[in-house]
Amino acid sequence: MLPGQTFTISEAAEMTGLSIDTLRYYEKIGLVVSPKRGPGGQRMYGSEDVGKIQFVTYLKRTNMPLKKIIAYVQSYNQQDEDSCYALLDEHRSSIESKLTELNTTLQLIRYKLEHFQEIKDGKEKGGNL
């Protein structure tokens, strides 16, 4: 993306992986600032708009609640760095905790898979468990 470059709503949707309806909904609830309008009132997203939408998408994918994402966006728009930092730091902590839980579960699954592979190999070699 080049600075000053603009995109239609369908292009922005494709670039962010969101649907056109989702982009409109995000605009309606204040999650995304209403973009500039082109000829005929067509939404024209700038590179910065698309970048912000992508970041919101990342936060959503990491299960940040929509209310907290909205609070972050509002704080960002008000240039309240302390609030932005606090919201992101809290979310980072939540993600790290979930990653720890997932890694523990992954280790257990790997152990079980090895166990079942040993059983499977034993059966193939004459049934020794």
XYZ file of C-alpha atoms in Angstrom:
129
model
C 0.000 0.000 0.000
C 1.238 3.429 -0.883
C 0.522 6.556 1.156
C -2.355 8.480 -0.385
C -3.678 5.398 -2.148
C -7.417 4.798 -1.777
C -9.528 1.677 -1.915
C -13.194 0.940 -2.434
C -15.122 -0.893 0.241
C -14.855 -4.150 -1.711
C -11.073 -3.727 -2.012
C -10.780 -2.895 1.693
C -12.905 -5.943 2.533
C -10.657 -8.187 0.445
C -7.481 -6.736 1.970
C -8.712 -7.159 5.547
C -10.535 -10.468 5.154
C -13.781 -8.910 6.342
C -17.083 -8.762 4.544
C -18.502 -5.511 3.216
C -21.352 -5.855 5.724
C -18.860 -6.228 8.582
C -17.002 -3.085 7.494
C -20.280 -1.170 7.414
C -21.232 -2.565 10.832
C -17.857 -1.613 12.314
C -18.356 1.904 10.960
C -21.881 2.047 12.415
C -20.747 1.085 15.944
C -17.762 3.440 15.867
C -15.116 0.763 15.616
C -13.927 2.208 12.316
C -13.999 5.907 11.497
C -16.251 6.654 8.558
C -13.990 6.890 5.513
C -13.912 9.730 3.040
C -16.476 9.538 0.283
C -15.762 9.527 -3.396
C -18.011 10.212 -6.356
C -21.577 9.135 -5.719
C -20.912 8.797 -1.983
C -18.780 5.682 -2.435
C -16.602 4.897 0.589
C -12.905 5.466 -0.117
C -10.530 3.906 2.402
C -6.995 5.203 2.683
C -3.941 3.069 3.448
C -4.073 4.225 7.076
C -7.758 3.220 7.303
C -6.978 -0.260 6.013
C -4.085 -0.601 8.465
C -6.358 0.331 11.376
C -8.999 -2.148 10.223
C -6.360 -4.883 9.977
C -5.226 -4.153 13.541
C -8.820 -4.317 14.781
C -9.115 -7.658 12.988
C -6.012 -8.952 14.795
C -7.444 -7.896 18.145
C -10.728 -9.612 17.309
C -8.920 -12.816 16.281
C -7.221 -12.904 19.670
C -10.632 -12.793 21.351
C -10.442 -9.236 22.621
C -14.047 -8.306 23.459
C -15.650 -5.883 21.019
C -16.326 -3.397 23.839
C -12.623 -3.297 24.684
C -11.672 -2.894 21.026
C -14.080 0.034 20.799
C -12.579 1.508 23.984
C -9.100 1.111 22.468
C -10.132 2.780 19.190
C -11.763 5.662 21.057
C -8.682 6.111 23.234
C -6.475 5.988 20.144
C -8.610 8.588 18.374
C -8.398 10.826 21.473
C -4.612 10.275 21.565
C -4.905 8.831 25.083
C -1.692 6.804 25.021
C -1.998 5.753 28.681
C -5.396 4.178 28.092
C -4.233 2.533 24.848
C -1.224 1.105 26.648
C -3.315 -0.191 29.557
C -5.854 -1.873 27.259
C -3.188 -3.519 25.109
C -1.105 -4.557 28.115
C -4.115 -6.211 29.744
C -4.885 -8.010 26.480
C -1.250 -9.097 26.079
C -1.387 -10.618 29.536
C -4.592 -12.457 28.638
C -3.059 -13.801 25.417
C 0.085 -14.961 27.232
C -2.039 -16.791 29.797
C -4.042 -18.512 27.058
C -0.849 -19.444 25.225
C 0.498 -21.066 28.386
C -2.725 -23.070 28.744
C -2.646 -24.064 25.078
C 1.020 -25.121 25.251
C 0.286 -27.289 28.295
C -2.607 -28.905 26.454
C -0.471 -29.363 23.340
C 2.211 -31.157 25.373
C -0.418 -33.511 26.782
C -1.804 -34.219 23.314
C 1.680 -34.949 21.988
C 2.261 -37.348 24.901
C -1.024 -39.123 24.159
C -0.198 -39.368 20.458
C 3.173 -40.924 21.250
C 1.453 -43.369 23.598
C -1.119 -44.360 20.982
C 1.607 -44.698 18.340
C 3.508 -47.062 20.679
C 0.335 -49.128 21.148
C -0.272 -49.127 17.407
C 3.322 -50.164 16.707
C 3.063 -52.888 19.359
C -0.064 -54.333 17.771
C 1.590 -54.411 14.376
C 4.599 -56.288 15.836
C 2.602 -59.049 17.455
C 0.446 -57.433 20.085
C 2.975 -56.501 22.770
C 1.611 -53.549 24.718
